[in-house]
PDB file of C-alpha atoms and ligand atoms in Angstrom:
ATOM      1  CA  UNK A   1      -8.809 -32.329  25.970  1.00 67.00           C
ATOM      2  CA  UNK A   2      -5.826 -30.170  26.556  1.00 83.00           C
ATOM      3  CA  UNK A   3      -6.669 -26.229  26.109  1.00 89.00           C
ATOM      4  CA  UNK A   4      -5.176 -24.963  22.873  1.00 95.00           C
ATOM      5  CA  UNK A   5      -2.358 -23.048  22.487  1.00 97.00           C
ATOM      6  CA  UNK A   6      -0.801 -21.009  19.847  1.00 97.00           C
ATOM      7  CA  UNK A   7       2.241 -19.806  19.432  1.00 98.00           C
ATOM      8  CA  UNK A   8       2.661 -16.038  20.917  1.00 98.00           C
ATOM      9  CA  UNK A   9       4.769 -15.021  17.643  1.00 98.00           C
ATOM     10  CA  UNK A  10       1.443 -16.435  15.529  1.00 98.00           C
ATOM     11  CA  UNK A  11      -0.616 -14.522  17.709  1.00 98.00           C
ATOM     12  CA  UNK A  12       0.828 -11.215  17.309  1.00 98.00           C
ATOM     13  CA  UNK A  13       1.243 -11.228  13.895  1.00 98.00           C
ATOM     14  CA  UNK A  14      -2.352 -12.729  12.961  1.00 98.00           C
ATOM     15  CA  UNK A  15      -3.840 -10.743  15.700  1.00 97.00           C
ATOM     16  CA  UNK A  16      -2.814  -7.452  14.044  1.00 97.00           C
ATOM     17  CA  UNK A  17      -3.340  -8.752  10.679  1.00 98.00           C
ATOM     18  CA  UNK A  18      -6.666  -9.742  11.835  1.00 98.00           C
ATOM     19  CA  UNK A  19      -7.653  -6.573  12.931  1.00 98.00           C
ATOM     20  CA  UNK A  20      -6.369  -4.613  10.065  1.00 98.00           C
ATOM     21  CA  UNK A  21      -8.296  -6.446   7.517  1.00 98.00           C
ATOM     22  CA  UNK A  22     -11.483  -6.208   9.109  1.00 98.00           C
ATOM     23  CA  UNK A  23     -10.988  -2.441   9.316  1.00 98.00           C
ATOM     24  CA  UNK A  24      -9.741  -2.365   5.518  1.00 98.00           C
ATOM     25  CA  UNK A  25     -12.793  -4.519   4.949  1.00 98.00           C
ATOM     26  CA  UNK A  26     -15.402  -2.659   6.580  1.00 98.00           C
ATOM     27  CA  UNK A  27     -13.655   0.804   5.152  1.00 98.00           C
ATOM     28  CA  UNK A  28     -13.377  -0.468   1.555  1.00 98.00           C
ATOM     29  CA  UNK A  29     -17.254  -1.292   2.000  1.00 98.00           C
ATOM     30  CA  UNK A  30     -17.794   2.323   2.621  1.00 98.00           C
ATOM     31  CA  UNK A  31     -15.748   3.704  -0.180  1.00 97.00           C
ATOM     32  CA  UNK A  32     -17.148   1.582  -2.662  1.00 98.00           C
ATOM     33  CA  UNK A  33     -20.764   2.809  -1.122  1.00 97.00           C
ATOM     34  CA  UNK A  34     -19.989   6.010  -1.903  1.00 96.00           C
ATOM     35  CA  UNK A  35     -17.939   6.308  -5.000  1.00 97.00           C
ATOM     36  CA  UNK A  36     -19.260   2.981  -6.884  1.00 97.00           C
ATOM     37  CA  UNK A  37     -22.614   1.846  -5.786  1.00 96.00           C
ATOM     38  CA  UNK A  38     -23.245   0.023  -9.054  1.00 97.00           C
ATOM     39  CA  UNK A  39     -24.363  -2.991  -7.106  1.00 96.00           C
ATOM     40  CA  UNK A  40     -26.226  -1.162  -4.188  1.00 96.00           C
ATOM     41  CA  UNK A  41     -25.212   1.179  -1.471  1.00 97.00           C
ATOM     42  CA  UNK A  42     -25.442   1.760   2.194  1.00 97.00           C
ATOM     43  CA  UNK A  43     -28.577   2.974   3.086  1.00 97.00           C
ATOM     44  CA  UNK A  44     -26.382   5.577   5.286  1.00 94.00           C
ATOM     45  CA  UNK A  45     -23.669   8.225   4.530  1.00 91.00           C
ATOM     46  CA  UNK A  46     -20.819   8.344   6.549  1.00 92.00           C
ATOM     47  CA  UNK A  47     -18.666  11.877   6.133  1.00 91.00           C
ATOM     48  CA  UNK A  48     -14.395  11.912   6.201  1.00 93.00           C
ATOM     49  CA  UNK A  49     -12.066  10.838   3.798  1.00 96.00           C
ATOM     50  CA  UNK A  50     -12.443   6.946   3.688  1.00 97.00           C
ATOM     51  CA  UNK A  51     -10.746   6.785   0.779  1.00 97.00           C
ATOM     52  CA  UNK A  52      -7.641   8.412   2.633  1.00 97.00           C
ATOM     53  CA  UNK A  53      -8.142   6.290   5.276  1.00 97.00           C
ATOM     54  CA  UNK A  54      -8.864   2.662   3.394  1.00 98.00           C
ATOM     55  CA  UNK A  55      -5.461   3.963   1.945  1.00 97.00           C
ATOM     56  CA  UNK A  56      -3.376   4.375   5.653  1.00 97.00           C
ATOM     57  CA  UNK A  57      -5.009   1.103   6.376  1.00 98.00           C
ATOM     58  CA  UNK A  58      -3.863  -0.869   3.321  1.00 98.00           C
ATOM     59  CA  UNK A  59      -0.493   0.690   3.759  1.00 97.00           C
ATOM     60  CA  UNK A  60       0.022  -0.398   7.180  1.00 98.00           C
ATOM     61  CA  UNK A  61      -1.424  -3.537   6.553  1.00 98.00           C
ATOM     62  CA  UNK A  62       0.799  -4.915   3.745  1.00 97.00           C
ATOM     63  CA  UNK A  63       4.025  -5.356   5.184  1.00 98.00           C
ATOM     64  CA  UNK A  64       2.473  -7.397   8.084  1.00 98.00           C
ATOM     65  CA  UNK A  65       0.620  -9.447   5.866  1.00 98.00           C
ATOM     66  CA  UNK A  66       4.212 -10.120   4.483  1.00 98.00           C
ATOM     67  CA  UNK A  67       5.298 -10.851   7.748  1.00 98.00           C
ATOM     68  CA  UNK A  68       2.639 -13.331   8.620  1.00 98.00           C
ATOM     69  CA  UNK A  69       2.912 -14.678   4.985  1.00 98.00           C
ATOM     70  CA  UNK A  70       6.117 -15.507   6.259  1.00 98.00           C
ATOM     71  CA  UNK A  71       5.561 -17.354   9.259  1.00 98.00           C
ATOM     72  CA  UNK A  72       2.585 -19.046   7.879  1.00 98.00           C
ATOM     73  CA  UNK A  73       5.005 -20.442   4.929  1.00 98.00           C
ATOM     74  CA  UNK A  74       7.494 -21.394   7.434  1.00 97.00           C
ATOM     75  CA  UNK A  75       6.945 -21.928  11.353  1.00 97.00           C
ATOM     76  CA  UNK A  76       3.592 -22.424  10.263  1.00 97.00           C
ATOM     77  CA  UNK A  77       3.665 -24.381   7.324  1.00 97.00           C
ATOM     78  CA  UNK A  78       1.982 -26.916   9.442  1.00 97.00           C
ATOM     79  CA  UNK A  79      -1.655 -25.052   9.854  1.00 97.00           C
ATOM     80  CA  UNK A  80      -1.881 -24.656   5.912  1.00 98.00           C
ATOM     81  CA  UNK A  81      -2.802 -27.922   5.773  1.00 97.00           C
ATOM     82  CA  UNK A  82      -5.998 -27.000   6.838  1.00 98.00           C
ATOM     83  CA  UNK A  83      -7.568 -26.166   3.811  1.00 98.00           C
ATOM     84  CA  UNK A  84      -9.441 -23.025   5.219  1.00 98.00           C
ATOM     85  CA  UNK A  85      -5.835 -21.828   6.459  1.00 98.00           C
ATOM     86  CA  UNK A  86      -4.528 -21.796   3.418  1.00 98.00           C
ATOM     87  CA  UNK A  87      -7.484 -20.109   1.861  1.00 98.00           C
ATOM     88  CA  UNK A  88      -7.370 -17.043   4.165  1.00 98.00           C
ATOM     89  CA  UNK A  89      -3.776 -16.792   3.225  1.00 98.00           C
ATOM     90  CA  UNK A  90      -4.267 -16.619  -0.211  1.00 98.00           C
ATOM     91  CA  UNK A  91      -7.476 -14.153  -0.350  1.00 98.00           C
ATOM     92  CA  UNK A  92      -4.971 -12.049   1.925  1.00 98.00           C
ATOM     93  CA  UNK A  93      -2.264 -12.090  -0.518  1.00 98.00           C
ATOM     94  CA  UNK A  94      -4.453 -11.506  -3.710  1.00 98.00           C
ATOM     95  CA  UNK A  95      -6.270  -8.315  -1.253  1.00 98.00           C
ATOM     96  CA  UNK A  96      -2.749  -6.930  -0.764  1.00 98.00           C
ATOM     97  CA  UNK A  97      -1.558  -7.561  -4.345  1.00 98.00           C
ATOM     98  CA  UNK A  98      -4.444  -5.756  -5.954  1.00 98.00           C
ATOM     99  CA  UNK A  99      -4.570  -3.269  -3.349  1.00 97.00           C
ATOM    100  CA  UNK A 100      -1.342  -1.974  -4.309  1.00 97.00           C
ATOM    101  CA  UNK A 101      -2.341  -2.204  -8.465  1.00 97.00           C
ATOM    102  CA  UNK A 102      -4.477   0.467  -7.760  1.00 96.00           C
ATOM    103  CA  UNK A 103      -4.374   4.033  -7.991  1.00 94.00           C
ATOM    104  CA  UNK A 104      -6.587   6.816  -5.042  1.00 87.00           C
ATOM    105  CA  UNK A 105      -7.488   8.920  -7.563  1.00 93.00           C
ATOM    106  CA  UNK A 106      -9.158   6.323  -9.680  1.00 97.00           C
ATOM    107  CA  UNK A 107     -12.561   6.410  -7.871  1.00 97.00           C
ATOM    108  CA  UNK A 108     -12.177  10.072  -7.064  1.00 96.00           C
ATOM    109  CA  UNK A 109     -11.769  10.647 -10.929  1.00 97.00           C
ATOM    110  CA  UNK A 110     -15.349   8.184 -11.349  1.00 97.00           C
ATOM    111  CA  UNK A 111     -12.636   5.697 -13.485  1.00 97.00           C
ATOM    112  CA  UNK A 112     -14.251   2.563 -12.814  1.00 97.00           C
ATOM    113  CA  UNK A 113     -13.231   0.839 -16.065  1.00 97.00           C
ATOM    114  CA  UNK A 114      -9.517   0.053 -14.467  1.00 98.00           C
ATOM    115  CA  UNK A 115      -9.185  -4.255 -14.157  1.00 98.00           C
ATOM    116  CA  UNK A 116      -6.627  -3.473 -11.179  1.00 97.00           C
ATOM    117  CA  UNK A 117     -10.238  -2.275  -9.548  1.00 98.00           C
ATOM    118  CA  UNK A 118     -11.951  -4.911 -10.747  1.00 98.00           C
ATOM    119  CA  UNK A 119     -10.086  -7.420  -9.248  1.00 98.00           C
ATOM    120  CA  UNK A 120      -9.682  -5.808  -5.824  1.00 98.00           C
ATOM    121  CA  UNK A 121     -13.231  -5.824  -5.848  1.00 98.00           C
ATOM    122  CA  UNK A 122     -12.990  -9.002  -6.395  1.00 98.00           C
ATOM    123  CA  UNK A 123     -10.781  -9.991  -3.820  1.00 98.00           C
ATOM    124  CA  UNK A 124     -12.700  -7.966  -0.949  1.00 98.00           C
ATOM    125  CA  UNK A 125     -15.882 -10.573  -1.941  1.00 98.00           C
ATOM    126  CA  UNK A 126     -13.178 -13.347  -1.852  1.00 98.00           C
ATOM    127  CA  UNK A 127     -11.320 -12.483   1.373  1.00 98.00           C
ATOM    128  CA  UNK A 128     -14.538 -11.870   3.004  1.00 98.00           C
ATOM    129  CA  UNK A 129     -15.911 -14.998   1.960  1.00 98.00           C
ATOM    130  CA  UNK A 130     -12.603 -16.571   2.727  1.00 98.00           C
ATOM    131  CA  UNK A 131     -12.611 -14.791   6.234  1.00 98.00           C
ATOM    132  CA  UNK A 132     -16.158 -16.890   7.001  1.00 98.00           C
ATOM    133  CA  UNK A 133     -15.051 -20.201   5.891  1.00 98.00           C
ATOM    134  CA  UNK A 134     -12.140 -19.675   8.046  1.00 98.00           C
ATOM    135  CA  UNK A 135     -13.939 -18.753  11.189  1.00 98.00           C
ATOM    136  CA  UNK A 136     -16.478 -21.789  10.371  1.00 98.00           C
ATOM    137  CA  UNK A 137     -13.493 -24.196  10.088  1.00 98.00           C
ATOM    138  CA  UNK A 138     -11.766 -23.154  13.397  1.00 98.00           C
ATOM    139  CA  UNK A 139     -15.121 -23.234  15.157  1.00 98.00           C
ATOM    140  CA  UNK A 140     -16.092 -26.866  13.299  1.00 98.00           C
ATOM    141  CA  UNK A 141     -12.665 -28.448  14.234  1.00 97.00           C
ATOM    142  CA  UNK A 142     -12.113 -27.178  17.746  1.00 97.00           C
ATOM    143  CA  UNK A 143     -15.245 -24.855  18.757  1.00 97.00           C
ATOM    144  CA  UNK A 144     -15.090 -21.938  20.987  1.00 97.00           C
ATOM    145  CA  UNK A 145     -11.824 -23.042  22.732  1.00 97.00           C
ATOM    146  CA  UNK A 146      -9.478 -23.453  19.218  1.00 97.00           C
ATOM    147  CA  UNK A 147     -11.424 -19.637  18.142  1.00 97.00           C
ATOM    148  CA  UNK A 148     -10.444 -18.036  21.531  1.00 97.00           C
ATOM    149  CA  UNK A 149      -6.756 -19.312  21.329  1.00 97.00           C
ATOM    150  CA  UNK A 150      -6.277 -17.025  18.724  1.00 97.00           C
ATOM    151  CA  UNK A 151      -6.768 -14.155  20.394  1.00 95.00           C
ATOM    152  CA  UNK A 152      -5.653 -15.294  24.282  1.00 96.00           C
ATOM    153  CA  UNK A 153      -2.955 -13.317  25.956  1.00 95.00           C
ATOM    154  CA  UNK A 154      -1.292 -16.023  28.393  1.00 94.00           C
ATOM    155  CA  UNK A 155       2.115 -17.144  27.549  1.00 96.00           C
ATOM    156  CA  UNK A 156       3.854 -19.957  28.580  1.00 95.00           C
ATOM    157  CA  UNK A 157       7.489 -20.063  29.449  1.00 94.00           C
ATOM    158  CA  UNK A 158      10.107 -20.030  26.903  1.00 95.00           C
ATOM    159  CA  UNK A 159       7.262 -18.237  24.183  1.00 97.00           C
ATOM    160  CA  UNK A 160       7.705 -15.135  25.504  1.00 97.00           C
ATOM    161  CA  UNK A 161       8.723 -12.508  23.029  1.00 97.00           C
ATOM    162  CA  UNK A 162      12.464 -12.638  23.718  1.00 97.00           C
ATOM    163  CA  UNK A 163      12.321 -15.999  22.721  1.00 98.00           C
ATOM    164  CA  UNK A 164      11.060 -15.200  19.065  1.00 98.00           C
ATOM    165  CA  UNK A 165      14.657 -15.331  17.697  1.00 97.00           C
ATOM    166  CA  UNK A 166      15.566 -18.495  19.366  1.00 97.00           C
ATOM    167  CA  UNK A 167      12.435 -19.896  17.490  1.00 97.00           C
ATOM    168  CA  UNK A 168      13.512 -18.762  14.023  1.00 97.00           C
ATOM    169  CA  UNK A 169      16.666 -19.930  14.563  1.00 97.00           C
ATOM    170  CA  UNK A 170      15.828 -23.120  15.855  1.00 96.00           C
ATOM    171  CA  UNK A 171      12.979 -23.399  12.611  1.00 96.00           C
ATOM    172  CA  UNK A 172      15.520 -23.027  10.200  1.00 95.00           C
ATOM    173  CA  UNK A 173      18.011 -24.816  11.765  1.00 94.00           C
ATOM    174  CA  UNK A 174      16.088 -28.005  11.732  1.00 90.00           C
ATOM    175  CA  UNK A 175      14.565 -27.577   8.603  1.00 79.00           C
ATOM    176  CA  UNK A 176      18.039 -27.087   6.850  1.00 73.00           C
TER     177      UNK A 176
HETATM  178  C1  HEM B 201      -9.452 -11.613   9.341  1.00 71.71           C
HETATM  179  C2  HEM B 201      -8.547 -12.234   8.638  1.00 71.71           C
HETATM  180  C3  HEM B 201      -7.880 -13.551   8.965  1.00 71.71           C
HETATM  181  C4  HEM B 201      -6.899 -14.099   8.218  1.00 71.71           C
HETATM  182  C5  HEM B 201      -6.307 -13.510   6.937  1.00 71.71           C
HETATM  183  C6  HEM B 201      -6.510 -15.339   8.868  1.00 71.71           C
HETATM  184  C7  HEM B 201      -5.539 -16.192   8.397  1.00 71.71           C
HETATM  185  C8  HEM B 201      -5.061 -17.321   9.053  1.00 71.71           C
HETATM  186  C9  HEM B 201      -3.987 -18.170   8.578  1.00 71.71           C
HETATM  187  C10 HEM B 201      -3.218 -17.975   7.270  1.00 71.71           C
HETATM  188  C11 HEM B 201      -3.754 -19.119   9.527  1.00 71.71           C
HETATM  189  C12 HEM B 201      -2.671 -20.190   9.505  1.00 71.71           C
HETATM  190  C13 HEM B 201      -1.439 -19.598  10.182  1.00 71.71           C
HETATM  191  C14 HEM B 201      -0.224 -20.504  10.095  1.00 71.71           C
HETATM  192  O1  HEM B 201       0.032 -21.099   9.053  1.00 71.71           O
HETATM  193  O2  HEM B 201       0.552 -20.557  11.099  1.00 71.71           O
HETATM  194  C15 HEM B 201      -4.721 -18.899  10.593  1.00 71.71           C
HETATM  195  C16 HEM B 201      -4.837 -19.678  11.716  1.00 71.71           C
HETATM  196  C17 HEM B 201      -5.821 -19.534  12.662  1.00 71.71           C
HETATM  197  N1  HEM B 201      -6.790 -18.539  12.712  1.00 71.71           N
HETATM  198 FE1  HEM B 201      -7.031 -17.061  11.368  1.00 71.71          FE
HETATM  199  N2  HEM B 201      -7.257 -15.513   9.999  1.00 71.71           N
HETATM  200  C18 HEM B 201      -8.123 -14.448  10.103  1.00 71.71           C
HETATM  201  C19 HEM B 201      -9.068 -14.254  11.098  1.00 71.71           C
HETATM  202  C20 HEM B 201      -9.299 -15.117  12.149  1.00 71.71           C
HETATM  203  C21 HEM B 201     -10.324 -14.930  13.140  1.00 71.71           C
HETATM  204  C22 HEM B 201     -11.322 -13.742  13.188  1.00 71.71           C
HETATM  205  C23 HEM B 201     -10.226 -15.963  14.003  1.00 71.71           C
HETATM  206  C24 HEM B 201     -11.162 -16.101  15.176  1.00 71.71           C
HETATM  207  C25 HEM B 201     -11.181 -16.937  16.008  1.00 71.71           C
HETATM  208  C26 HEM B 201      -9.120 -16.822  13.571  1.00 71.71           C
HETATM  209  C27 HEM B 201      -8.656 -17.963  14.216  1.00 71.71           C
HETATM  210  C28 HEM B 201      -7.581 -18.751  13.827  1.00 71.71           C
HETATM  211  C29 HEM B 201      -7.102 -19.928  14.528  1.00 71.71           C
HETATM  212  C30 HEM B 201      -7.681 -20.516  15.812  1.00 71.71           C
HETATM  213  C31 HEM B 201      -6.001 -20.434  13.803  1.00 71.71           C
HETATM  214  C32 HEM B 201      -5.146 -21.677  14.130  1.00 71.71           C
HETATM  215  C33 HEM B 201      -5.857 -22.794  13.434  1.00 71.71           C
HETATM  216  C34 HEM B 201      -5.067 -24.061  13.360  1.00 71.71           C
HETATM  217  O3  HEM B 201      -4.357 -24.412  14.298  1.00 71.71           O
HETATM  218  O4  HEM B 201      -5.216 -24.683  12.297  1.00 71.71           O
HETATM  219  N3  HEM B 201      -8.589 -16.273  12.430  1.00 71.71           N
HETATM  220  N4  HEM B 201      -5.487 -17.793  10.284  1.00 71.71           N
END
C-alpha cells in the first residue's frame, strides 16, 4: 500500500491546532482542579496563574481553529466524510465558541452558576472524547502509518509552502 500523505498546508494548520488544544485541554483540567472541583480534583497542586495561561492559550488558539475550520470546509471537505473528522471539527468549534462566552474573572469570583461555563465544561468532556474517537478512527482505518502522516515533515514537490496559494487558487477555481 502506498505510504500516506497529507497535504503540507493540512499539516501545519492541524499540527498547531493539535498541539494547542491538548495544552488548552490539559490547562483547563488544572483550572477547573483548582477553582471548581465539584466533581473531584487532582490529587496534586500545581502553582502559577493557569487561569492566565488557559486564557493566552485559548486566545492563540481560536483564530487557527478558524483557519483550519476553513480548510477542513473547503480543500478538505473531502476528510469530513469520515464521520470522526467531522466530529473533532465540531467539538473544536463548540470549545472555541464557548471559550470565548466566558468571562476570567468568573471562576476567580467562585461564579459557577454562569451556563456560558457550563457548556465549556461541557465541551472540554466532548472535545476530549471527540479527540479519542478521532485518534481510534485514524488508527482503525489506516493504523500507525495514516496516524504518523499527520505529523511527518517530508514534502513532496510542488506542496511546498510557496505553493499554498497556487492550491487555494486552484481549489476555488475548480470548485466555482
Ligand atoms: C487534538 C485535536 C485534533 C483535532 C481537533 C483534529 C481534527 C481533525 C480534522 C477536522 C480532520 C479533517 C481535516 C480535513 O477536513 O482536511 C483531521 C484529520 C486527520 N487527523 Fe486530526 N485532529 C486532532 C488530533 C489528531 C491527532 C492527535 C492525530 C494523531 C495521529 C490526528 C490525525 C489525523 C489524520 C491522520 C487525519 C487525516 C485523516 C483522513 O485522511 O481522513 N489528529 N483531524
Amino acid at each position: 500500500m502506498a505510504r500516506p500523505y497529507q497535504p503540507s498546508l493540512l499539516r501545519g494548520l492541524h499540527g498547531i491546532t493539535a498541539l494547542l488544544v491538548l495544552a488548552c485541554w490539559g490547562s483547563g483540567l488544572v483550572v477547573y482542579s483548582r477553582y471548581d472541583g465539584r466533581w473531584g480534583r487532582l490529587p496534586f497542586e500545581l502553582g502559577g496563574d493557569w487561569i492566565d495561561l488557559h486564557g493566552s492559550l485559548g486566545v492563540a488558539l481560536w483564530p487557527l481553529a478558524l483557519l483550519f475550520g476553513l480548510y477542513s470546509l473547503s480543500l478538505g471537505v473531502r476528510r469530513l466524510r469520515q464521520p470522526a473528522n467531522a466530529a473533532a471539527l465540531l467539538a473544536l468549534g463548540l470549545a472555541v465558541g464557548t471559550g470565548k462566552l466566558m468571562q476570567e474573572d468568573w471562576l476567580r469570583q467562585g461564579q459557577l452558576q454562569h451556563l456560558a461555563y457550563g457548556l465549556h465544561l461541557l465541551a472540554w468532556l466532548v472535545i476530549g472524547a471527540a479527540v479519542l474517537a478521532h485518534l481510534a478512527a485514524v488508527l482503525a482505518r489506516g493504523g500507525r502509518p495514516l496516524a504518523r502522516s499527520m505529523f511527518s515533515l517530508r514534502q513532496r514537490s510542488g506542496d511546498q509552502p510557496r505553493d499554498w496559494p497556487g492550491q487555494i487558487r486552484r481549489h476555488f477555481r475548480s470548485s466555482s
